[in-house]
């Protein structure tokens, strides 16, 4: 089976750790590079979290340091949700920087993409700053990219502000660039993560997936949602789910614009499902049982593949 070459942009973050873990051990994927960026917490922490996770999983995917701030506005933080370091609930052994490659993220991504015999897929589960810089600095790169999968945006109300979801609100200008890249874009919005929550019984099954399961169980148990919701929501892995199992989801075409000027709506994802032009496919529903079963099986596979 031919594996899909993949580059991940991430800001770990608890659910980012889950998305990376699933991706690194998915039979369908060949992760070529991980680009930690600022986002849930500062780049200092997201970079170390990425290196620590790979050390824990015993994987060897190259890591390139991404952006440390948005394109235009000051950085925001979700430390209140994910903890000061971004991964409250589990203590990784501190890894060295052997996997860290020197160079600018946009340039390193461009080199990997242009040298790949197959078109590369992009997965963005944090602010989209680095993908935007890639498209702006190397506009010809789109010819060698298959598609982009994003966890971000919202159909209704947001979780950062009344109208904006956190990943998009983190760098709205970058998101606008990505949505207008001309590439196929698939979106797991906030509402899909809300629906794809885990029950306590499903959490118990994750805990039984040995060391990897215990790691994720410990982290998920320490998420503190700002609205006080006690359900365990796993937002970022839904983007991986759409990539690997689109049959679990209902996808609808829409034209997406990011609000860049509104006083109260800055960072809002305006998803027009009635527009005659479309620049994205939006997940509007998910089979929660099938998704949860796949997610738990993927964690078990990660634990089995960890050598």
PDB file of N, CA, C and O in Angstrom, residues 58-133:
ATOM      1  N   UNK A  58       9.417   6.749  20.438  1.00  0.00           N
ATOM      2  CA  UNK A  58      10.559   6.140  19.753  1.00  0.00           C
ATOM      3  C   UNK A  58      10.472   6.305  18.241  1.00  0.00           C
ATOM      4  O   UNK A  58      10.882   5.414  17.491  1.00  0.00           O
ATOM      5  N   UNK A  59       9.939   7.425  17.784  1.00  0.00           N
ATOM      6  CA  UNK A  59       9.884   7.736  16.360  1.00  0.00           C
ATOM      7  C   UNK A  59      11.027   8.687  16.006  1.00  0.00           C
ATOM      8  O   UNK A  59      11.630   9.304  16.890  1.00  0.00           O
ATOM      9  N   UNK A  60      11.303   8.812  14.713  1.00  0.00           N
ATOM     10  CA  UNK A  60      12.469   9.567  14.267  1.00  0.00           C
ATOM     11  C   UNK A  60      12.129  10.552  13.155  1.00  0.00           C
ATOM     12  O   UNK A  60      12.940  10.808  12.260  1.00  0.00           O
ATOM     13  N   UNK A  61      10.975  11.123  13.182  1.00  0.00           N
ATOM     14  CA  UNK A  61      10.580  12.086  12.153  1.00  0.00           C
ATOM     15  C   UNK A  61      11.281  13.423  12.406  1.00  0.00           C
ATOM     16  O   UNK A  61      11.275  13.925  13.539  1.00  0.00           O
ATOM     17  N   UNK A  62      11.887  14.024  11.374  1.00  0.00           N
ATOM     18  CA  UNK A  62      12.562  15.312  11.566  1.00  0.00           C
ATOM     19  C   UNK A  62      11.607  16.389  12.068  1.00  0.00           C
ATOM     20  O   UNK A  62      10.433  16.445  11.668  1.00  0.00           O
ATOM     21  N   UNK A  63      12.122  17.250  12.932  1.00  0.00           N
ATOM     22  CA  UNK A  63      11.364  18.364  13.499  1.00  0.00           C
ATOM     23  C   UNK A  63      12.040  19.666  13.075  1.00  0.00           C
ATOM     24  O   UNK A  63      13.269  19.792  13.140  1.00  0.00           O
ATOM     25  N   UNK A  64      11.237  20.620  12.633  1.00  0.00           N
ATOM     26  CA  UNK A  64      11.747  21.939  12.253  1.00  0.00           C
ATOM     27  C   UNK A  64      10.982  22.997  13.034  1.00  0.00           C
ATOM     28  O   UNK A  64       9.753  22.963  13.109  1.00  0.00           O
ATOM     29  N   UNK A  65      11.709  23.904  13.637  1.00  0.00           N
ATOM     30  CA  UNK A  65      11.095  24.954  14.450  1.00  0.00           C
ATOM     31  C   UNK A  65      10.265  25.882  13.582  1.00  0.00           C
ATOM     32  O   UNK A  65      10.743  26.433  12.592  1.00  0.00           O
ATOM     33  N   UNK A  66       9.000  26.066  13.959  1.00  0.00           N
ATOM     34  CA  UNK A  66       8.093  26.926  13.211  1.00  0.00           C
ATOM     35  C   UNK A  66       8.050  28.341  13.759  1.00  0.00           C
ATOM     36  O   UNK A  66       8.954  28.797  14.471  1.00  0.00           O
ATOM     37  N   UNK A  67       6.972  29.029  13.450  1.00  0.00           N
ATOM     38  CA  UNK A  67       6.815  30.437  13.809  1.00  0.00           C
ATOM     39  C   UNK A  67       6.637  30.599  15.318  1.00  0.00           C
ATOM     40  O   UNK A  67       6.036  29.752  15.980  1.00  0.00           O
ATOM     41  N   UNK A  68       7.133  31.714  15.846  1.00  0.00           N
ATOM     42  CA  UNK A  68       6.974  31.976  17.285  1.00  0.00           C
ATOM     43  C   UNK A  68       5.926  33.039  17.578  1.00  0.00           C
ATOM     44  O   UNK A  68       5.728  33.428  18.725  1.00  0.00           O
ATOM     45  N   UNK A  69       5.226  33.499  16.509  1.00  0.00           N
ATOM     46  CA  UNK A  69       4.167  34.486  16.691  1.00  0.00           C
ATOM     47  C   UNK A  69       3.341  34.560  15.407  1.00  0.00           C
ATOM     48  O   UNK A  69       3.781  34.092  14.352  1.00  0.00           O
ATOM     49  N   UNK A  70       2.145  35.147  15.468  1.00  0.00           N
ATOM     50  CA  UNK A  70       1.307  35.284  14.278  1.00  0.00           C
ATOM     51  C   UNK A  70       1.905  36.258  13.269  1.00  0.00           C
ATOM     52  O   UNK A  70       2.877  36.970  13.562  1.00  0.00           O
ATOM     53  N   UNK A  71       1.301  36.306  12.088  1.00  0.00           N
ATOM     54  CA  UNK A  71       1.780  37.206  11.040  1.00  0.00           C
ATOM     55  C   UNK A  71       1.620  38.669  11.424  1.00  0.00           C
ATOM     56  O   UNK A  71       2.482  39.498  11.114  1.00  0.00           O
ATOM     57  N   UNK A  72       0.506  39.019  12.093  1.00  0.00           N
ATOM     58  CA  UNK A  72       0.168  40.436  12.304  1.00  0.00           C
ATOM     59  C   UNK A  72      -0.049  40.768  13.770  1.00  0.00           C
ATOM     60  O   UNK A  72       0.609  41.659  14.316  1.00  0.00           O
ATOM     61  N   UNK A  73      -0.952  40.075  14.422  1.00  0.00           N
ATOM     62  CA  UNK A  73      -1.383  40.438  15.777  1.00  0.00           C
ATOM     63  C   UNK A  73      -0.513  39.786  16.848  1.00  0.00           C
ATOM     64  O   UNK A  73       0.214  38.836  16.571  1.00  0.00           O
ATOM     65  N   UNK A  74      -0.609  40.242  18.085  1.00  0.00           N
ATOM     66  CA  UNK A  74       0.091  39.573  19.187  1.00  0.00           C
ATOM     67  C   UNK A  74      -0.436  38.155  19.396  1.00  0.00           C
ATOM     68  O   UNK A  74      -1.601  37.865  19.096  1.00  0.00           O
ATOM     69  N   UNK A  75       0.400  37.296  19.920  1.00  0.00           N
ATOM     70  CA  UNK A  75       0.020  35.906  20.156  1.00  0.00           C
ATOM     71  C   UNK A  75      -0.981  35.799  21.300  1.00  0.00           C
ATOM     72  O   UNK A  75      -0.976  36.601  22.238  1.00  0.00           O
ATOM     73  N   UNK A  76      -1.849  34.789  21.209  1.00  0.00           N
ATOM     74  CA  UNK A  76      -2.771  34.460  22.291  1.00  0.00           C
ATOM     75  C   UNK A  76      -2.277  33.166  22.941  1.00  0.00           C
ATOM     76  O   UNK A  76      -1.310  32.562  22.499  1.00  0.00           O
ATOM     77  N   UNK A  77      -2.937  32.710  23.996  1.00  0.00           N
ATOM     78  CA  UNK A  77      -2.494  31.512  24.710  1.00  0.00           C
ATOM     79  C   UNK A  77      -3.690  30.727  25.220  1.00  0.00           C
ATOM     80  O   UNK A  77      -4.718  31.303  25.583  1.00  0.00           O
ATOM     81  N   UNK A  78      -3.528  29.394  25.237  1.00  0.00           N
ATOM     82  CA  UNK A  78      -4.557  28.516  25.803  1.00  0.00           C
ATOM     83  C   UNK A  78      -3.989  27.728  26.978  1.00  0.00           C
ATOM     84  O   UNK A  78      -4.402  26.602  27.254  1.00  0.00           O
ATOM     85  N   UNK A  79      -3.024  28.316  27.678  1.00  0.00           N
ATOM     86  CA  UNK A  79      -2.404  27.636  28.816  1.00  0.00           C
ATOM     87  C   UNK A  79      -3.423  27.308  29.898  1.00  0.00           C
ATOM     88  O   UNK A  79      -3.258  26.329  30.639  1.00  0.00           O
ATOM     89  N   UNK A  80      -4.491  28.086  29.987  1.00  0.00           N
ATOM     90  CA  UNK A  80      -5.510  27.824  30.997  1.00  0.00           C
ATOM     91  C   UNK A  80      -6.243  26.517  30.729  1.00  0.00           C
ATOM     92  O   UNK A  80      -6.808  25.907  31.645  1.00  0.00           O
ATOM     93  N   UNK A  81      -6.245  26.067  29.461  1.00  0.00           N
ATOM     94  CA  UNK A  81      -6.903  24.815  29.085  1.00  0.00           C
ATOM     95  C   UNK A  81      -5.914  23.658  29.114  1.00  0.00           C
ATOM     96  O   UNK A  81      -6.211  22.579  29.626  1.00  0.00           O
ATOM     97  N   UNK A  82      -4.714  23.865  28.563  1.00  0.00           N
ATOM     98  CA  UNK A  82      -3.748  22.784  28.360  1.00  0.00           C
ATOM     99  C   UNK A  82      -2.637  22.751  29.413  1.00  0.00           C
ATOM    100  O   UNK A  82      -1.780  21.868  29.359  1.00  0.00           O
ATOM    101  N   UNK A  83      -2.622  23.701  30.317  1.00  0.00           N
ATOM    102  CA  UNK A  83      -1.549  23.773  31.295  1.00  0.00           C
ATOM    103  C   UNK A  83      -0.420  24.667  30.812  1.00  0.00           C
ATOM    104  O   UNK A  83      -0.298  24.975  29.633  1.00  0.00           O
ATOM    105  N   UNK A  84       0.432  25.095  31.742  1.00  0.00           N
ATOM    106  CA  UNK A  84       1.497  26.059  31.434  1.00  0.00           C
ATOM    107  C   UNK A  84       2.406  25.581  30.308  1.00  0.00           C
ATOM    108  O   UNK A  84       2.803  26.352  29.433  1.00  0.00           O
ATOM    109  N   UNK A  85       2.749  24.290  30.297  1.00  0.00           N
ATOM    110  CA  UNK A  85       3.631  23.764  29.258  1.00  0.00           C
ATOM    111  C   UNK A  85       2.862  23.201  28.071  1.00  0.00           C
ATOM    112  O   UNK A  85       3.464  22.804  27.076  1.00  0.00           O
ATOM    113  N   UNK A  86       1.536  23.142  28.168  1.00  0.00           N
ATOM    114  CA  UNK A  86       0.724  22.652  27.062  1.00  0.00           C
ATOM    115  C   UNK A  86       0.290  21.211  27.188  1.00  0.00           C
ATOM    116  O   UNK A  86      -0.595  20.762  26.454  1.00  0.00           O
ATOM    117  N   UNK A  87       0.889  20.460  28.105  1.00  0.00           N
ATOM    118  CA  UNK A  87       0.583  19.033  28.216  1.00  0.00           C
ATOM    119  C   UNK A  87       0.407  18.633  29.678  1.00  0.00           C
ATOM    120  O   UNK A  87       1.057  17.720  30.175  1.00  0.00           O
ATOM    121  N   UNK A  88      -0.485  19.326  30.354  1.00  0.00           N
ATOM    122  CA  UNK A  88      -0.752  19.015  31.757  1.00  0.00           C
ATOM    123  C   UNK A  88      -1.222  17.571  31.894  1.00  0.00           C
ATOM    124  O   UNK A  88      -1.948  17.054  31.061  1.00  0.00           O
ATOM    125  N   UNK A  89      -0.777  16.922  32.973  1.00  0.00           N
ATOM    126  CA  UNK A  89      -1.261  15.591  33.286  1.00  0.00           C
ATOM    127  C   UNK A  89      -0.278  14.475  33.049  1.00  0.00           C
ATOM    128  O   UNK A  89      -0.499  13.349  33.516  1.00  0.00           O
ATOM    129  N   UNK A  90       0.823  14.755  32.325  1.00  0.00           N
ATOM    130  CA  UNK A  90       1.802  13.695  32.066  1.00  0.00           C
ATOM    131  C   UNK A  90       3.187  14.321  31.984  1.00  0.00           C
ATOM    132  O   UNK A  90       3.378  15.364  31.360  1.00  0.00           O
ATOM    133  N   UNK A  91       4.144  13.661  32.602  1.00  0.00           N
ATOM    134  CA  UNK A  91       5.523  14.150  32.604  1.00  0.00           C
ATOM    135  C   UNK A  91       6.372  13.299  31.659  1.00  0.00           C
ATOM    136  O   UNK A  91       6.659  12.132  31.943  1.00  0.00           O
ATOM    137  N   UNK A  92       6.728  13.878  30.511  1.00  0.00           N
ATOM    138  CA  UNK A  92       7.631  13.186  29.598  1.00  0.00           C
ATOM    139  C   UNK A  92       9.070  13.303  30.095  1.00  0.00           C
ATOM    140  O   UNK A  92       9.439  14.287  30.749  1.00  0.00           O
ATOM    141  N   UNK A  93       9.883  12.344  29.747  1.00  0.00           N
ATOM    142  CA  UNK A  93      11.316  12.496  29.896  1.00  0.00           C
ATOM    143  C   UNK A  93      11.774  13.569  28.918  1.00  0.00           C
ATOM    144  O   UNK A  93      11.350  13.584  27.754  1.00  0.00           O
ATOM    145  N   UNK A  94      12.607  14.493  29.364  1.00  0.00           N
ATOM    146  CA  UNK A  94      13.055  15.585  28.492  1.00  0.00           C
ATOM    147  C   UNK A  94      13.999  15.049  27.418  1.00  0.00           C
ATOM    148  O   UNK A  94      15.018  14.428  27.714  1.00  0.00           O
ATOM    149  N   UNK A  95      13.631  15.295  26.173  1.00  0.00           N
ATOM    150  CA  UNK A  95      14.414  14.797  25.042  1.00  0.00           C
ATOM    151  C   UNK A  95      15.481  15.800  24.634  1.00  0.00           C
ATOM    152  O   UNK A  95      15.356  17.012  24.876  1.00  0.00           O
ATOM    153  N   UNK A  96      16.527  15.301  23.973  1.00  0.00           N
ATOM    154  CA  UNK A  96      17.510  16.207  23.375  1.00  0.00           C
ATOM    155  C   UNK A  96      16.990  16.685  22.022  1.00  0.00           C
ATOM    156  O   UNK A  96      15.870  16.361  21.626  1.00  0.00           O
ATOM    157  N   UNK A  97      17.803  17.446  21.321  1.00  0.00           N
ATOM    158  CA  UNK A  97      17.343  18.032  20.055  1.00  0.00           C
ATOM    159  C   UNK A  97      17.937  17.319  18.839  1.00  0.00           C
ATOM    160  O   UNK A  97      18.132  17.925  17.786  1.00  0.00           O
ATOM    161  N   UNK A  98      18.208  16.016  18.962  1.00  0.00           N
ATOM    162  CA  UNK A  98      18.795  15.269  17.851  1.00  0.00           C
ATOM    163  C   UNK A  98      17.907  15.287  16.607  1.00  0.00           C
ATOM    164  O   UNK A  98      18.417  15.243  15.476  1.00  0.00           O
ATOM    165  N   UNK A  99      16.586  15.319  16.785  1.00  0.00           N
ATOM    166  CA  UNK A  99      15.669  15.308  15.647  1.00  0.00           C
ATOM    167  C   UNK A  99      15.442  16.691  15.054  1.00  0.00           C
ATOM    168  O   UNK A  99      14.819  16.824  13.995  1.00  0.00           O
ATOM    169  N   UNK A 100      15.946  17.723  15.729  1.00  0.00           N
ATOM    170  CA  UNK A 100      15.706  19.090  15.292  1.00  0.00           C
ATOM    171  C   UNK A 100      16.634  19.463  14.142  1.00  0.00           C
ATOM    172  O   UNK A 100      17.850  19.376  14.260  1.00  0.00           O
ATOM    173  N   UNK A 101      16.042  19.863  13.015  1.00  0.00           N
ATOM    174  CA  UNK A 101      16.822  20.298  11.863  1.00  0.00           C
ATOM    175  C   UNK A 101      16.890  21.824  11.828  1.00  0.00           C
ATOM    176  O   UNK A 101      15.910  22.503  12.121  1.00  0.00           O
ATOM    177  N   UNK A 102      18.037  22.337  11.462  1.00  0.00           N
ATOM    178  CA  UNK A 102      18.208  23.782  11.370  1.00  0.00           C
ATOM    179  C   UNK A 102      17.580  24.308  10.081  1.00  0.00           C
ATOM    180  O   UNK A 102      17.503  23.604   9.080  1.00  0.00           O
ATOM    181  N   UNK A 103      17.153  25.565  10.133  1.00  0.00           N
ATOM    182  CA  UNK A 103      16.600  26.194   8.945  1.00  0.00           C
ATOM    183  C   UNK A 103      15.205  26.728   9.173  1.00  0.00           C
ATOM    184  O   UNK A 103      14.548  26.403  10.174  1.00  0.00           O
ATOM    185  N   UNK A 104      14.753  27.553   8.257  1.00  0.00           N
ATOM    186  CA  UNK A 104      13.416  28.120   8.332  1.00  0.00           C
ATOM    187  C   UNK A 104      12.378  27.083   7.935  1.00  0.00           C
ATOM    188  O   UNK A 104      12.573  26.333   6.968  1.00  0.00           O
ATOM    189  N   UNK A 105      11.275  27.051   8.665  1.00  0.00           N
ATOM    190  CA  UNK A 105      10.259  26.033   8.431  1.00  0.00           C
ATOM    191  C   UNK A 105       9.733  26.080   6.990  1.00  0.00           C
ATOM    192  O   UNK A 105       9.580  25.030   6.354  1.00  0.00           O
ATOM    193  N   UNK A 106       9.447  27.261   6.482  1.00  0.00           N
ATOM    194  CA  UNK A 106       8.902  27.362   5.126  1.00  0.00           C
ATOM    195  C   UNK A 106       9.875  26.774   4.108  1.00  0.00           C
ATOM    196  O   UNK A 106       9.472  26.036   3.196  1.00  0.00           O
ATOM    197  N   UNK A 107      11.153  27.084   4.254  1.00  0.00           N
ATOM    198  CA  UNK A 107      12.156  26.578   3.314  1.00  0.00           C
ATOM    199  C   UNK A 107      12.321  25.074   3.444  1.00  0.00           C
ATOM    200  O   UNK A 107      12.401  24.357   2.433  1.00  0.00           O
ATOM    201  N   UNK A 108      12.353  24.556   4.668  1.00  0.00           N
ATOM    202  CA  UNK A 108      12.514  23.117   4.864  1.00  0.00           C
ATOM    203  C   UNK A 108      11.292  22.353   4.344  1.00  0.00           C
ATOM    204  O   UNK A 108      11.434  21.285   3.742  1.00  0.00           O
ATOM    205  N   UNK A 109      10.103  22.896   4.559  1.00  0.00           N
ATOM    206  CA  UNK A 109       8.908  22.253   4.020  1.00  0.00           C
ATOM    207  C   UNK A 109       8.940  22.261   2.500  1.00  0.00           C
ATOM    208  O   UNK A 109       8.610  21.257   1.848  1.00  0.00           O
ATOM    209  N   UNK A 110       9.336  23.381   1.928  1.00  0.00           N
ATOM    210  CA  UNK A 110       9.412  23.495   0.471  1.00  0.00           C
ATOM    211  C   UNK A 110      10.353  22.442  -0.110  1.00  0.00           C
ATOM    212  O   UNK A 110      10.031  21.786  -1.106  1.00  0.00           O
ATOM    213  N   UNK A 111      11.493  22.268   0.517  1.00  0.00           N
ATOM    214  CA  UNK A 111      12.468  21.294   0.022  1.00  0.00           C
ATOM    215  C   UNK A 111      11.905  19.878   0.062  1.00  0.00           C
ATOM    216  O   UNK A 111      12.063  19.099  -0.892  1.00  0.00           O
ATOM    217  N   UNK A 112      11.239  19.524   1.160  1.00  0.00           N
ATOM    218  CA  UNK A 112      10.653  18.195   1.273  1.00  0.00           C
ATOM    219  C   UNK A 112       9.563  17.995   0.225  1.00  0.00           C
ATOM    220  O   UNK A 112       9.492  16.945  -0.431  1.00  0.00           O
ATOM    221  N   UNK A 113       8.732  18.998   0.061  1.00  0.00           N
ATOM    222  CA  UNK A 113       7.608  18.882  -0.873  1.00  0.00           C
ATOM    223  C   UNK A 113       8.104  18.788  -2.317  1.00  0.00           C
ATOM    224  O   UNK A 113       7.648  17.938  -3.097  1.00  0.00           O
ATOM    225  N   UNK A 114       9.041  19.642  -2.695  1.00  0.00           N
ATOM    226  CA  UNK A 114       9.529  19.648  -4.078  1.00  0.00           C
ATOM    227  C   UNK A 114      10.327  18.392  -4.411  1.00  0.00           C
ATOM    228  O   UNK A 114      10.401  17.981  -5.573  1.00  0.00           O
ATOM    229  N   UNK A 115      10.939  17.769  -3.403  1.00  0.00           N
ATOM    230  CA  UNK A 115      11.740  16.574  -3.637  1.00  0.00           C
ATOM    231  C   UNK A 115      10.941  15.286  -3.503  1.00  0.00           C
ATOM    232  O   UNK A 115      11.480  14.193  -3.721  1.00  0.00           O
ATOM    233  N   UNK A 116       9.680  15.385  -3.169  1.00  0.00           N
ATOM    234  CA  UNK A 116       8.857  14.195  -2.996  1.00  0.00           C
ATOM    235  C   UNK A 116       8.358  13.692  -4.350  1.00  0.00           C
ATOM    236  O   UNK A 116       7.847  14.468  -5.162  1.00  0.00           O
ATOM    237  N   UNK A 117       8.484  12.391  -4.624  1.00  0.00           N
ATOM    238  CA  UNK A 117       7.966  11.855  -5.890  1.00  0.00           C
ATOM    239  C   UNK A 117       6.447  11.880  -5.968  1.00  0.00           C
ATOM    240  O   UNK A 117       5.872  11.818  -7.056  1.00  0.00           O
ATOM    241  N   UNK A 118       5.804  11.954  -4.822  1.00  0.00           N
ATOM    242  CA  UNK A 118       4.349  12.052  -4.759  1.00  0.00           C
ATOM    243  C   UNK A 118       3.953  13.392  -4.144  1.00  0.00           C
ATOM    244  O   UNK A 118       4.701  13.975  -3.368  1.00  0.00           O
ATOM    245  N   UNK A 119       2.766  13.850  -4.492  1.00  0.00           N
ATOM    246  CA  UNK A 119       2.272  15.078  -3.880  1.00  0.00           C
ATOM    247  C   UNK A 119       2.126  14.883  -2.378  1.00  0.00           C
ATOM    248  O   UNK A 119       1.712  13.821  -1.909  1.00  0.00           O
ATOM    249  N   UNK A 120       2.475  15.918  -1.630  1.00  0.00           N
ATOM    250  CA  UNK A 120       2.479  15.858  -0.166  1.00  0.00           C
ATOM    251  C   UNK A 120       1.181  16.447   0.376  1.00  0.00           C
ATOM    252  O   UNK A 120       0.644  17.422  -0.169  1.00  0.00           O
ATOM    253  N   UNK A 121       0.687  15.859   1.440  1.00  0.00           N
ATOM    254  CA  UNK A 121      -0.497  16.363   2.131  1.00  0.00           C
ATOM    255  C   UNK A 121      -0.061  17.167   3.349  1.00  0.00           C
ATOM    256  O   UNK A 121       0.930  16.831   4.006  1.00  0.00           O
ATOM    257  N   UNK A 122      -0.795  18.238   3.652  1.00  0.00           N
ATOM    258  CA  UNK A 122      -0.525  19.068   4.816  1.00  0.00           C
ATOM    259  C   UNK A 122      -1.622  18.882   5.855  1.00  0.00           C
ATOM    260  O   UNK A 122      -2.806  18.859   5.517  1.00  0.00           O
ATOM    261  N   UNK A 123      -1.215  18.749   7.109  1.00  0.00           N
ATOM    262  CA  UNK A 123      -2.150  18.668   8.225  1.00  0.00           C
ATOM    263  C   UNK A 123      -1.855  19.811   9.180  1.00  0.00           C
ATOM    264  O   UNK A 123      -0.755  19.891   9.739  1.00  0.00           O
ATOM    265  N   UNK A 124      -2.817  20.692   9.382  1.00  0.00           N
ATOM    266  CA  UNK A 124      -2.657  21.830  10.279  1.00  0.00           C
ATOM    267  C   UNK A 124      -3.603  21.710  11.460  1.00  0.00           C
ATOM    268  O   UNK A 124      -4.816  21.812  11.286  1.00  0.00           O
ATOM    269  N   UNK A 125      -3.042  21.513  12.669  1.00  0.00           N
ATOM    270  CA  UNK A 125      -3.878  21.381  13.859  1.00  0.00           C
ATOM    271  C   UNK A 125      -3.517  22.446  14.899  1.00  0.00           C
ATOM    272  O   UNK A 125      -3.663  22.245  16.103  1.00  0.00           O
ATOM    273  N   UNK A 126      -3.039  23.571  14.412  1.00  0.00           N
ATOM    274  CA  UNK A 126      -2.752  24.735  15.235  1.00  0.00           C
ATOM    275  C   UNK A 126      -2.959  25.966  14.373  1.00  0.00           C
ATOM    276  O   UNK A 126      -3.522  25.884  13.279  1.00  0.00           O
ATOM    277  N   UNK A 127      -2.511  27.132  14.815  1.00  0.00           N
ATOM    278  CA  UNK A 127      -2.535  28.309  13.942  1.00  0.00           C
ATOM    279  C   UNK A 127      -1.770  28.011  12.648  1.00  0.00           C
ATOM    280  O   UNK A 127      -0.763  27.284  12.661  1.00  0.00           O
ATOM    281  N   UNK A 128      -2.216  28.581  11.548  1.00  0.00           N
ATOM    282  CA  UNK A 128      -1.708  28.203  10.229  1.00  0.00           C
ATOM    283  C   UNK A 128      -0.580  29.106   9.740  1.00  0.00           C
ATOM    284  O   UNK A 128      -0.330  29.205   8.534  1.00  0.00           O
ATOM    285  N   UNK A 129       0.129  29.727  10.653  1.00  0.00           N
ATOM    286  CA  UNK A 129       1.175  30.691  10.312  1.00  0.00           C
ATOM    287  C   UNK A 129       2.216  30.111   9.359  1.00  0.00           C
ATOM    288  O   UNK A 129       2.571  30.729   8.352  1.00  0.00           O
ATOM    289  N   UNK A 130       2.729  28.927   9.660  1.00  0.00           N
ATOM    290  CA  UNK A 130       3.818  28.368   8.856  1.00  0.00           C
ATOM    291  C   UNK A 130       3.360  27.959   7.463  1.00  0.00           C
ATOM    292  O   UNK A 130       4.118  28.110   6.498  1.00  0.00           O
ATOM    293  N   UNK A 131       2.150  27.446   7.338  1.00  0.00           N
ATOM    294  CA  UNK A 131       1.643  27.117   6.005  1.00  0.00           C
ATOM    295  C   UNK A 131       1.444  28.394   5.185  1.00  0.00           C
ATOM    296  O   UNK A 131       1.722  28.416   3.984  1.00  0.00           O
ATOM    297  N   UNK A 132       0.982  29.456   5.821  1.00  0.00           N
ATOM    298  CA  UNK A 132       0.811  30.727   5.111  1.00  0.00           C
ATOM    299  C   UNK A 132       2.157  31.259   4.622  1.00  0.00           C
ATOM    300  O   UNK A 132       2.277  31.724   3.480  1.00  0.00           O
ATOM    301  N   UNK A 133       3.173  31.185   5.477  1.00  0.00           N
ATOM    302  CA  UNK A 133       4.508  31.627   5.065  1.00  0.00           C
ATOM    303  C   UNK A 133       5.035  30.771   3.914  1.00  0.00           C
ATOM    304  O   UNK A 133       5.674  31.286   2.987  1.00  0.00           O
TER     305      UNK A 133
END
